[in-house]
PDB file of C-alpha atoms and ligand atoms in Angstrom:
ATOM      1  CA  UNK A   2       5.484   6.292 -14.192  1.00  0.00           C
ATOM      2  CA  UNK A   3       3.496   5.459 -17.284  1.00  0.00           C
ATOM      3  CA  UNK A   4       0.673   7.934 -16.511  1.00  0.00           C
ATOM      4  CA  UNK A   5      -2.739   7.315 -15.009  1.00  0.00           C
ATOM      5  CA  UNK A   6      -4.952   4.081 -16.628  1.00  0.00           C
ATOM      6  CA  UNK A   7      -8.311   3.655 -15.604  1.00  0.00           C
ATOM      7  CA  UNK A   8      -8.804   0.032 -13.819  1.00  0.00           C
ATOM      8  CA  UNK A   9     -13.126   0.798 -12.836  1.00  0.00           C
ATOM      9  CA  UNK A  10     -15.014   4.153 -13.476  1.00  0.00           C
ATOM     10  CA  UNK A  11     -13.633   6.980 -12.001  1.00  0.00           C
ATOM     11  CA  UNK A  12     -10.326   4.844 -10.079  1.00  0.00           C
ATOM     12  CA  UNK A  13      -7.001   5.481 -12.044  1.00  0.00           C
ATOM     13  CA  UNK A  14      -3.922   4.061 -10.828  1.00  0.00           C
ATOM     14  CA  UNK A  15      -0.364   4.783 -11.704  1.00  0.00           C
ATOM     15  CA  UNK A  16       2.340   2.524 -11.689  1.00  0.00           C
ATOM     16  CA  UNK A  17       5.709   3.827 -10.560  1.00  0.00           C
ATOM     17  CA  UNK A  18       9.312   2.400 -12.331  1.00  0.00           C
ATOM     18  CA  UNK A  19      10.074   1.973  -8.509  1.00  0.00           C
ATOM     19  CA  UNK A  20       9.261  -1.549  -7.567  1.00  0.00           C
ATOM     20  CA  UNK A  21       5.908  -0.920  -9.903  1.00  0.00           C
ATOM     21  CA  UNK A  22       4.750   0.557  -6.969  1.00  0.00           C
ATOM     22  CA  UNK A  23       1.164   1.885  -7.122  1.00  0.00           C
ATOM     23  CA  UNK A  24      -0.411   5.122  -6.917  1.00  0.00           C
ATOM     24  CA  UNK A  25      -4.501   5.405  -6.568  1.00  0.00           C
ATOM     25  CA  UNK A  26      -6.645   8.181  -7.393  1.00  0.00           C
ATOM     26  CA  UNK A  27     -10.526   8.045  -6.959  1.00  0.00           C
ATOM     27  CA  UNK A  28     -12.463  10.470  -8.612  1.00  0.00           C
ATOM     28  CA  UNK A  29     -14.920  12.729  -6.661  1.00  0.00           C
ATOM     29  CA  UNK A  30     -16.949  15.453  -7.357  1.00  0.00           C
ATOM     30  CA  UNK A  31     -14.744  18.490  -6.186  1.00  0.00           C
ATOM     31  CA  UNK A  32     -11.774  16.829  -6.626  1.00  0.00           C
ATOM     32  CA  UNK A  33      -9.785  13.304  -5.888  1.00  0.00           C
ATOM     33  CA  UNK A  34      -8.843  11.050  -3.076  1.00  0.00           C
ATOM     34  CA  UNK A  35      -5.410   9.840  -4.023  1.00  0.00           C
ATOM     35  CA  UNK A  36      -3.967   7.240  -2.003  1.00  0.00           C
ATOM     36  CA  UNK A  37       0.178   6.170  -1.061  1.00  0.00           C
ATOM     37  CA  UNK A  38       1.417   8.965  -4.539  1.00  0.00           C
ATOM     38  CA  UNK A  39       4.405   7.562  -4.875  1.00  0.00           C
ATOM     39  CA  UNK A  40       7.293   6.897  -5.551  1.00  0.00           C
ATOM     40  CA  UNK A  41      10.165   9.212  -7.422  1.00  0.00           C
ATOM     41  CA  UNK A  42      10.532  13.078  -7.775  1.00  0.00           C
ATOM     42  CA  UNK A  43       9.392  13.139 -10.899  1.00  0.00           C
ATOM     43  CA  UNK A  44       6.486  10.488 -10.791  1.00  0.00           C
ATOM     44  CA  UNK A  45       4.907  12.891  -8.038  1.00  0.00           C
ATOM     45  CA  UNK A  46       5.512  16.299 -10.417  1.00  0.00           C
ATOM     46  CA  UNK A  47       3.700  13.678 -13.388  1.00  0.00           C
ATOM     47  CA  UNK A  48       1.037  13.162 -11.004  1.00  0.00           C
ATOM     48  CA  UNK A  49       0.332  16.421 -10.094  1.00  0.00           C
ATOM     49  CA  UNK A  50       0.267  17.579 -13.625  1.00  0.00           C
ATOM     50  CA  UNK A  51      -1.921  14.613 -14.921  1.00  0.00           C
ATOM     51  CA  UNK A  52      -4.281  15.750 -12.355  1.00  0.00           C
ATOM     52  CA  UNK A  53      -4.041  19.288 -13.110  1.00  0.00           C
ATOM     53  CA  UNK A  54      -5.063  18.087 -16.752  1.00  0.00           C
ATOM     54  CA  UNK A  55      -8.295  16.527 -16.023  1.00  0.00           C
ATOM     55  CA  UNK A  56      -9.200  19.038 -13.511  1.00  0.00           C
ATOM     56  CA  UNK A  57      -8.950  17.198 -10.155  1.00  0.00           C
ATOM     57  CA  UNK A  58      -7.018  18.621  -7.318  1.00  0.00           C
ATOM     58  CA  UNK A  59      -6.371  16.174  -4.532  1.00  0.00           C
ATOM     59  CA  UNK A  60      -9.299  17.130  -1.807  1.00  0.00           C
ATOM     60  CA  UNK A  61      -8.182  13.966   0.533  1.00  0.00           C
ATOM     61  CA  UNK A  62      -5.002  11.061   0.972  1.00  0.00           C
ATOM     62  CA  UNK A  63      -4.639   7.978   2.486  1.00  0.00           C
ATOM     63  CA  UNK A  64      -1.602   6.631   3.577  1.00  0.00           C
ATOM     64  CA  UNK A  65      -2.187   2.956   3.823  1.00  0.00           C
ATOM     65  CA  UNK A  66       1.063   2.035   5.851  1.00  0.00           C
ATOM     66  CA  UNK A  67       3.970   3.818   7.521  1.00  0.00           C
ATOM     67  CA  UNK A  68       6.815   2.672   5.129  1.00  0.00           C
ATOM     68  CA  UNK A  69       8.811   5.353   3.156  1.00  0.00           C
ATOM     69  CA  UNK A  70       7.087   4.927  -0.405  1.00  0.00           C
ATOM     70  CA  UNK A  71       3.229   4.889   0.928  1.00  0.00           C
ATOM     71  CA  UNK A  72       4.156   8.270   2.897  1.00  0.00           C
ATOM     72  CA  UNK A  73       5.722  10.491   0.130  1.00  0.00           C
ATOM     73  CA  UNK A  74       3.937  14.012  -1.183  1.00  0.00           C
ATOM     74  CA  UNK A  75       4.822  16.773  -3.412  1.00  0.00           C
ATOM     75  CA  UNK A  76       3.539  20.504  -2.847  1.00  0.00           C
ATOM     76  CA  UNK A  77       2.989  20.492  -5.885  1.00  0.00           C
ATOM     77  CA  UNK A  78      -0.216  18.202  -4.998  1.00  0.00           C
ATOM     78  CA  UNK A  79      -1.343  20.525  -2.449  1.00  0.00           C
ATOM     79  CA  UNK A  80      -2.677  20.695   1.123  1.00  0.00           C
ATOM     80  CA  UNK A  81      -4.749  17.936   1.754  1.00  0.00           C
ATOM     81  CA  UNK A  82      -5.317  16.253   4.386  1.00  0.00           C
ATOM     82  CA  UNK A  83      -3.347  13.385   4.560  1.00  0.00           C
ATOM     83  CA  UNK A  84      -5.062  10.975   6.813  1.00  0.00           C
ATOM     84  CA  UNK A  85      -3.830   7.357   8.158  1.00  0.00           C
ATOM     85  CA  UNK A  86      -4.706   4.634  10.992  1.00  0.00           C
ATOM     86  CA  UNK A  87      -3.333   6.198  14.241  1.00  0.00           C
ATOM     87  CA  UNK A  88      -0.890   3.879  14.770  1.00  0.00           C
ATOM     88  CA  UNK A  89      -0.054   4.358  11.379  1.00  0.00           C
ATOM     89  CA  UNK A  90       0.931   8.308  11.848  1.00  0.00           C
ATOM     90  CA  UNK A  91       2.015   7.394  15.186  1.00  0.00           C
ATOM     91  CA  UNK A  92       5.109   5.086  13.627  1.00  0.00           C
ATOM     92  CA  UNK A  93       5.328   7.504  10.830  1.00  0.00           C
ATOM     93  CA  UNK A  94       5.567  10.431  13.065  1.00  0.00           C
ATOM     94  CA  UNK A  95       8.188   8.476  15.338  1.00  0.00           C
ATOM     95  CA  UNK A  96      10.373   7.010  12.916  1.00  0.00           C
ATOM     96  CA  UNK A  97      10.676  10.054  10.032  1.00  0.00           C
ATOM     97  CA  UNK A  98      14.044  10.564  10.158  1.00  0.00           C
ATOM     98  CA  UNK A  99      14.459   6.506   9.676  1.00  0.00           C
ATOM     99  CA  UNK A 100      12.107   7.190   6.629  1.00  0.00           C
ATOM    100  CA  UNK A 101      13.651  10.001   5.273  1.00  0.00           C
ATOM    101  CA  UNK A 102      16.994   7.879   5.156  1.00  0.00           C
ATOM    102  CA  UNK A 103      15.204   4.941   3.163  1.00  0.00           C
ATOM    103  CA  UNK A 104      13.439   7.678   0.943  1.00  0.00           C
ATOM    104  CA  UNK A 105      16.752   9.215   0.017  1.00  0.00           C
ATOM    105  CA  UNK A 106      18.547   6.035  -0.628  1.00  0.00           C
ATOM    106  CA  UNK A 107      15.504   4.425  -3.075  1.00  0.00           C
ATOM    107  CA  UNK A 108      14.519   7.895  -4.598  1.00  0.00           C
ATOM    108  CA  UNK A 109      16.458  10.955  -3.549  1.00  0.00           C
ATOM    109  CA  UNK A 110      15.466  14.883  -3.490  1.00  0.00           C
ATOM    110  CA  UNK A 111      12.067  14.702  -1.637  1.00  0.00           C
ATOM    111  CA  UNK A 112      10.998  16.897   0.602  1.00  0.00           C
ATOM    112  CA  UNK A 113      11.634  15.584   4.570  1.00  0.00           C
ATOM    113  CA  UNK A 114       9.119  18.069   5.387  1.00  0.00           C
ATOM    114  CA  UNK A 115       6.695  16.679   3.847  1.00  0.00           C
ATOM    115  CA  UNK A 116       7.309  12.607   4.516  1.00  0.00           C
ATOM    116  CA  UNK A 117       5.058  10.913   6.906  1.00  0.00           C
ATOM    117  CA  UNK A 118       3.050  14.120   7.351  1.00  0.00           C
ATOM    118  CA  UNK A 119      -0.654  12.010   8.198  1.00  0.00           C
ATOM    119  CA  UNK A 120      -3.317  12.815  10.248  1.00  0.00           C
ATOM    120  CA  UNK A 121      -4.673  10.318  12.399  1.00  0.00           C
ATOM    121  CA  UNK A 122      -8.150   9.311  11.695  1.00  0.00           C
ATOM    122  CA  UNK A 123      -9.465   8.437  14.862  1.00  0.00           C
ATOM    123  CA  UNK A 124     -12.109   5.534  16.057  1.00  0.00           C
ATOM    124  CA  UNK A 125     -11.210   3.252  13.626  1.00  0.00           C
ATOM    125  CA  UNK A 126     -12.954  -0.012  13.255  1.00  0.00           C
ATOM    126  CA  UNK A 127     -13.847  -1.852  10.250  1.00  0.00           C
ATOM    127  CA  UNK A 128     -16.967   0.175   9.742  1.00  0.00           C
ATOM    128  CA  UNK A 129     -14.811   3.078   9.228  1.00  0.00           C
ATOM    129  CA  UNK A 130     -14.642   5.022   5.706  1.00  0.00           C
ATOM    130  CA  UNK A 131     -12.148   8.316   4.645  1.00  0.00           C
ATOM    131  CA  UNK A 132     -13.873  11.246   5.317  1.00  0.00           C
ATOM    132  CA  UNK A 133     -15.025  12.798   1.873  1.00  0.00           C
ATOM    133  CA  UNK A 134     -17.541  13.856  -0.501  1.00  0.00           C
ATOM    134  CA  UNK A 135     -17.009  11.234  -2.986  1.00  0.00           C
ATOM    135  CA  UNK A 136     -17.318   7.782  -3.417  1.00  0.00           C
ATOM    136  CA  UNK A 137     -17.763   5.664  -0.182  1.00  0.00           C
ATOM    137  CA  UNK A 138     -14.415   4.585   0.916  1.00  0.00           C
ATOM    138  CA  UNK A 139     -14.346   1.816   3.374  1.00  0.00           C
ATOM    139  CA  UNK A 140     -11.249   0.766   5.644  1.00  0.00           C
ATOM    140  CA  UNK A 141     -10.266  -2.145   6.202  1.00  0.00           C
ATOM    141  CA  UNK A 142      -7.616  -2.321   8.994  1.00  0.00           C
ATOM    142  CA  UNK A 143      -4.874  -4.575  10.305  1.00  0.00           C
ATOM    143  CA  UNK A 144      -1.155  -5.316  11.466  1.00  0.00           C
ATOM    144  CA  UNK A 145      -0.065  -7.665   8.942  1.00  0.00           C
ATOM    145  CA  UNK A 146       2.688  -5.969   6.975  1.00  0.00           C
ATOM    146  CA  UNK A 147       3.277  -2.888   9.162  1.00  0.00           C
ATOM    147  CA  UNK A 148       1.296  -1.154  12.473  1.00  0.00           C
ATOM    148  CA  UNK A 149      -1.816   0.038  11.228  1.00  0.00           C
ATOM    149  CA  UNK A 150      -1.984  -0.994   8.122  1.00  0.00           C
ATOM    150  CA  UNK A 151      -5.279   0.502   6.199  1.00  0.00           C
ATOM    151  CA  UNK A 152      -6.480  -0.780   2.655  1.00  0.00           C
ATOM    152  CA  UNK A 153      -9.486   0.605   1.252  1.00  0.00           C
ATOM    153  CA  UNK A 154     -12.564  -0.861   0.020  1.00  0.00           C
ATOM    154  CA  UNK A 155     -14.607   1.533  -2.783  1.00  0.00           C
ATOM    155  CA  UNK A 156     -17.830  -1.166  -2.479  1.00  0.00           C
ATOM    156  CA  UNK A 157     -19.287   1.887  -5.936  1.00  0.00           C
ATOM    157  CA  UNK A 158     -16.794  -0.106  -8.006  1.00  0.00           C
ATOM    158  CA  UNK A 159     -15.531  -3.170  -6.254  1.00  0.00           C
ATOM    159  CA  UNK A 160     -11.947  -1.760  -6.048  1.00  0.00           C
ATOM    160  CA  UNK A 161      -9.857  -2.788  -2.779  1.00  0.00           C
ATOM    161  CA  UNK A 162      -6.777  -0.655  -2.859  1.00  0.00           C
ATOM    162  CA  UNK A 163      -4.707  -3.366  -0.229  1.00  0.00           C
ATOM    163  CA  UNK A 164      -1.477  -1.520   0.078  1.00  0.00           C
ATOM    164  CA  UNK A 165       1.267  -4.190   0.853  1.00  0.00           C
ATOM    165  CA  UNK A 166      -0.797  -7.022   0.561  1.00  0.00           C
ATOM    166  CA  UNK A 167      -2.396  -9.381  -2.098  1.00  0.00           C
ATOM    167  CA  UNK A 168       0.556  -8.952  -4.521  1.00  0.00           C
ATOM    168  CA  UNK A 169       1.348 -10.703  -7.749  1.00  0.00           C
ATOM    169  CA  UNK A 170       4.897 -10.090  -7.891  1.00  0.00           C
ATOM    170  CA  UNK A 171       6.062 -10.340  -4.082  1.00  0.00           C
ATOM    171  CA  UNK A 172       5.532 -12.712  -1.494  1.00  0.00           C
ATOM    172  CA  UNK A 173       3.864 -12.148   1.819  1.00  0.00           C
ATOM    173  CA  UNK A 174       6.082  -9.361   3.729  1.00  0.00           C
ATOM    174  CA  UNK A 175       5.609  -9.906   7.169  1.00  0.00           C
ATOM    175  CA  UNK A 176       6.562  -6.971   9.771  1.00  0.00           C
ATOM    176  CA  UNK A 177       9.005  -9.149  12.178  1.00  0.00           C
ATOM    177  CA  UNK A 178       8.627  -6.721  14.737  1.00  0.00           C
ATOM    178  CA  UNK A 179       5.590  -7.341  15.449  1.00  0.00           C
ATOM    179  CA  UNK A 180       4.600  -9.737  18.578  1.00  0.00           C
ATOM    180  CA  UNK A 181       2.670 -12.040  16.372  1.00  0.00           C
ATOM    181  CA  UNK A 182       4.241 -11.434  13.021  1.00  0.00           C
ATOM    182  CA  UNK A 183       2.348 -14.846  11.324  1.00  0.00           C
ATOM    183  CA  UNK A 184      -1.132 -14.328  13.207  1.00  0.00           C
ATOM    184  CA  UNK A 185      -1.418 -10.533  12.532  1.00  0.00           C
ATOM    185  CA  UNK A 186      -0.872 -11.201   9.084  1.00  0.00           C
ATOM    186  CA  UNK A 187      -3.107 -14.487   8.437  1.00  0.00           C
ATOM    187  CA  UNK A 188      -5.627 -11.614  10.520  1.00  0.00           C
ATOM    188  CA  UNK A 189      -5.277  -9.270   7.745  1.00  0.00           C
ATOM    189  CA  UNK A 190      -5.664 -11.699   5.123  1.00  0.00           C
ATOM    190  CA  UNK A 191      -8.779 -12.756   6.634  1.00  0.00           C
ATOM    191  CA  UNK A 192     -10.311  -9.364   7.166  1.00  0.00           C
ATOM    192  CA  UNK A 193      -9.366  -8.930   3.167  1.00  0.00           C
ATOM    193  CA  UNK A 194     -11.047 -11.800   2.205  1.00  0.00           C
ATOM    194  CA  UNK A 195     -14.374 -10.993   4.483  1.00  0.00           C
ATOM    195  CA  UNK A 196     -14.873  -7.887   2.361  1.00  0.00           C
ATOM    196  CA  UNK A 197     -18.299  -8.640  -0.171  1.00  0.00           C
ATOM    197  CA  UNK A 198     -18.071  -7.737  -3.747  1.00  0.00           C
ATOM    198  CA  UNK A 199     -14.496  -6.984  -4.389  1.00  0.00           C
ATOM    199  CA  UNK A 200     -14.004  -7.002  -8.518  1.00  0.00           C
ATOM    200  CA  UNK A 201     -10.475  -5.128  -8.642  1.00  0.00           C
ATOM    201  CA  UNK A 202      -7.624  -6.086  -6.741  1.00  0.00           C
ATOM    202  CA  UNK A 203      -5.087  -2.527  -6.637  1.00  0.00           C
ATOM    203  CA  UNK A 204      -1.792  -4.005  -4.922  1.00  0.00           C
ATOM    204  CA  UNK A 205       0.837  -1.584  -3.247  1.00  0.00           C
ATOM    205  CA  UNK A 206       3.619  -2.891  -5.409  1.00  0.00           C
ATOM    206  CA  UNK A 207       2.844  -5.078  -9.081  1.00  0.00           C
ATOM    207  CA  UNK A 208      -0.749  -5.217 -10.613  1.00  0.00           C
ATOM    208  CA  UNK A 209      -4.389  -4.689 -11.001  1.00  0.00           C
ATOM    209  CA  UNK A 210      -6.380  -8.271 -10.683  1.00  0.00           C
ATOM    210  CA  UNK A 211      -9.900  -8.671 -11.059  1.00  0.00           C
ATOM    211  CA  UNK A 212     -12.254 -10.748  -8.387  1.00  0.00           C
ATOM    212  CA  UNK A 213     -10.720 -14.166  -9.284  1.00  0.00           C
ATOM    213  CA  UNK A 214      -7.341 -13.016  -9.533  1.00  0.00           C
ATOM    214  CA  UNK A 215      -7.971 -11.575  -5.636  1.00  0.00           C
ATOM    215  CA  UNK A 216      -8.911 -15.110  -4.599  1.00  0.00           C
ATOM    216  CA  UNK A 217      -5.981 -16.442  -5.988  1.00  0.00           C
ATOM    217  CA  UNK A 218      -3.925 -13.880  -4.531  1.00  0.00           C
ATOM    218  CA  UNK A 219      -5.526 -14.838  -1.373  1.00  0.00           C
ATOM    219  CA  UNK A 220      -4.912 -18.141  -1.500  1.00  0.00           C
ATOM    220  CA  UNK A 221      -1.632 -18.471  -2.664  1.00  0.00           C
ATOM    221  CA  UNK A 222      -0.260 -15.822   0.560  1.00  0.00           C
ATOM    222  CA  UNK A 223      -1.911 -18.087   2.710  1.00  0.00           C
ATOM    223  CA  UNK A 224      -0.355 -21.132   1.650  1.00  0.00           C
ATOM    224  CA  UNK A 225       2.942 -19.305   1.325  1.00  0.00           C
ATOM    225  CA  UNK A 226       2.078 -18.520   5.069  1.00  0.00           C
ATOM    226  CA  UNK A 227       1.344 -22.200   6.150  1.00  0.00           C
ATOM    227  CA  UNK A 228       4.587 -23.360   4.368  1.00  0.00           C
ATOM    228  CA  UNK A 229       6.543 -20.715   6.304  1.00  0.00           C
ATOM    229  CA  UNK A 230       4.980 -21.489   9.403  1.00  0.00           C
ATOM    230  CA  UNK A 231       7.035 -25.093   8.725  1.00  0.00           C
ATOM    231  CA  UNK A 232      10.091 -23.149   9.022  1.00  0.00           C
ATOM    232  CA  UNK A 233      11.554 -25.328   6.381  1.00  0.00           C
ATOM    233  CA  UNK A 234      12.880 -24.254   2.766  1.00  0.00           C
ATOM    234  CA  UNK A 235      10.110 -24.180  -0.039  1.00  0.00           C
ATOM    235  CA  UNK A 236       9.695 -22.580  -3.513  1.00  0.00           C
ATOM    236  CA  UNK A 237       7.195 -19.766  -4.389  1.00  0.00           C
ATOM    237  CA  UNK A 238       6.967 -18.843  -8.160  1.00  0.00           C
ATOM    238  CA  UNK A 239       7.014 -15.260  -7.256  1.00  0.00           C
ATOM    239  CA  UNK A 240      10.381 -16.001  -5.816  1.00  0.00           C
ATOM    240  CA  UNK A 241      12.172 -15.468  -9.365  1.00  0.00           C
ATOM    241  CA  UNK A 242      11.852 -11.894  -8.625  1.00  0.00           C
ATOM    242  CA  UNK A 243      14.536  -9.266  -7.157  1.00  0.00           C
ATOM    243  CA  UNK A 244      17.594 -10.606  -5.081  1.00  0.00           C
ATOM    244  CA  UNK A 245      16.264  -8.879  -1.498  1.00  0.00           C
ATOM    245  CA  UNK A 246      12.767 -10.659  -2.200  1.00  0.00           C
ATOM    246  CA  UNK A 247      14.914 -13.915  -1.560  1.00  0.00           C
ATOM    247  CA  UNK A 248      16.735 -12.284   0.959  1.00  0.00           C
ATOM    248  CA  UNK A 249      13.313 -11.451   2.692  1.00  0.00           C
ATOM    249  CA  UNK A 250      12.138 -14.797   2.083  1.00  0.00           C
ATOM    250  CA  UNK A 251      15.341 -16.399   3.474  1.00  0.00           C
ATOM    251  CA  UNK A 252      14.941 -13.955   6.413  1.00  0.00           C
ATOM    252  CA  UNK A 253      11.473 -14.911   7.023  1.00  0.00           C
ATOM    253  CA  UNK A 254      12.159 -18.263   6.791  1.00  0.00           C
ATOM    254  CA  UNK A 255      14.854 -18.140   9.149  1.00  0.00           C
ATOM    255  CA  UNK A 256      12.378 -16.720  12.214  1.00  0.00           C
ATOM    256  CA  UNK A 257       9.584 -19.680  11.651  1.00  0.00           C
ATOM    257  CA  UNK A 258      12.903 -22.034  11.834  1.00  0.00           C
TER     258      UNK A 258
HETATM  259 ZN1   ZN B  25       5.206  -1.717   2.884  1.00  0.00          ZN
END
């Protein structure tokens, strides 16, 4: 991890040298709402101590989906509450030990106690917002990647923190398991796209975009999505990247066909 950069007053984010998966802390005023700390051992003990530094103490989490790197924790971050979408906890709760395997074979020595640990925030609906005494922090929830999947929209600074979604370096991941695995997910880009006034785009995996870059983002899953929906082979630029995103793509590709 190279340590906590500022991407809109009071958000920092961390990128992690897993997957450059992301790690998002919003400032508060008795501490910080950190969201999916990920991803190795010792990315979660620099996270913890570049907290301790400038004086926050996690106060509140947010999982945004049930899949092993958005779930992890460290005691050294403490004992807040760790809240998700209920079907969120409800997969994470079910399928831990599933979790536990992936999170050992990606980045070993965490704590199974710990994994998937998320309280259910109930009556969600898209009005709904992480309960805490800092900045307004809006969910925005959907089943396009996985069950339950929650980003969160900080309207203060225009920062949507979209978990598996809206990525530069990786390609629409659908969650095949679903019963509508192209619909849920056109859903969730939809819902992302309703949201007024985003400025900064925080992906789960790759990096920070600004308003225009989100639009692009946008509209390059969905035509990704249309040409998948054709079942029939096409090129993505973002496919140049690791060998199981063209296995995923090849996989995906093979259920539309
Ligand atoms: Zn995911």
């Amino acid at each position: 991890m190279r340590g906590l950069s500022e991407v809109a007053p009071g958000v920092l984010v961390a990128t992690s040298t897993f997957e450059l998966t992301t790690t998002t802390v919003v400032l508060g005023p008795d501490g910080c709402l950190l969201i999916d700390p990920a991803v190795t051992l010792a990315e979660l003990a620099r996270l913890a101590a570049d907290l301790r530094e400038l004086g926050q103490r996690p106060v509140a989490a947010w999982s945004t989906h049930p899949h092993w790197d958005h779930v992890l924790w460290s005691r050294d971050l403490g004992n807040a509450p760790r809240y998700a979408t209920p079907a969120a906890a409800a997969v994470a709760e079910t399928e831990r030990a599933e979790l536990a395997r992936e999170a050992q074979r990606s980045a070993p020595g965490h704590d199974f106690a710990l994994l998937g640990r998320l309280t259910p925030l109930p009556g969600m609906n898209t009005a709904a917002a992480i309960p805490w005494d800092g900045p307004e922090a809006r969910l925005i929830v959907h089943d396009g990647h996985a069950p339950g999947h929650g980003a969160v929209f900080l309207p203060g600074t225009g920062v949507l923190v979209a978990g598996d979604m809206c990525y530069d370096v990786e390609i629409p991941l659908l969650d095949l398991a679903a019963s509508d695995p192209l619909g849920s997910y056109r859903a969730g880009l939809e819902r992302l796209a309703a949201v007024p006034g985003v400025r900064h785009v925080v992906p789960g995996h790759g990096h920070a975009g600004d308003g225009d870059e989100f639009r692009g983002r946008l509209a390059a899953d969905a035509a990704y999505l249309d040409a998948l929906a054709l079942g029939k082979t096409f090129a993505d630029p973002r496919l140049t990247g690791p060998g199981w995103l063209r296995d995923t793509h090849d996989q995906q590709l093979r259920y539309f066909s």
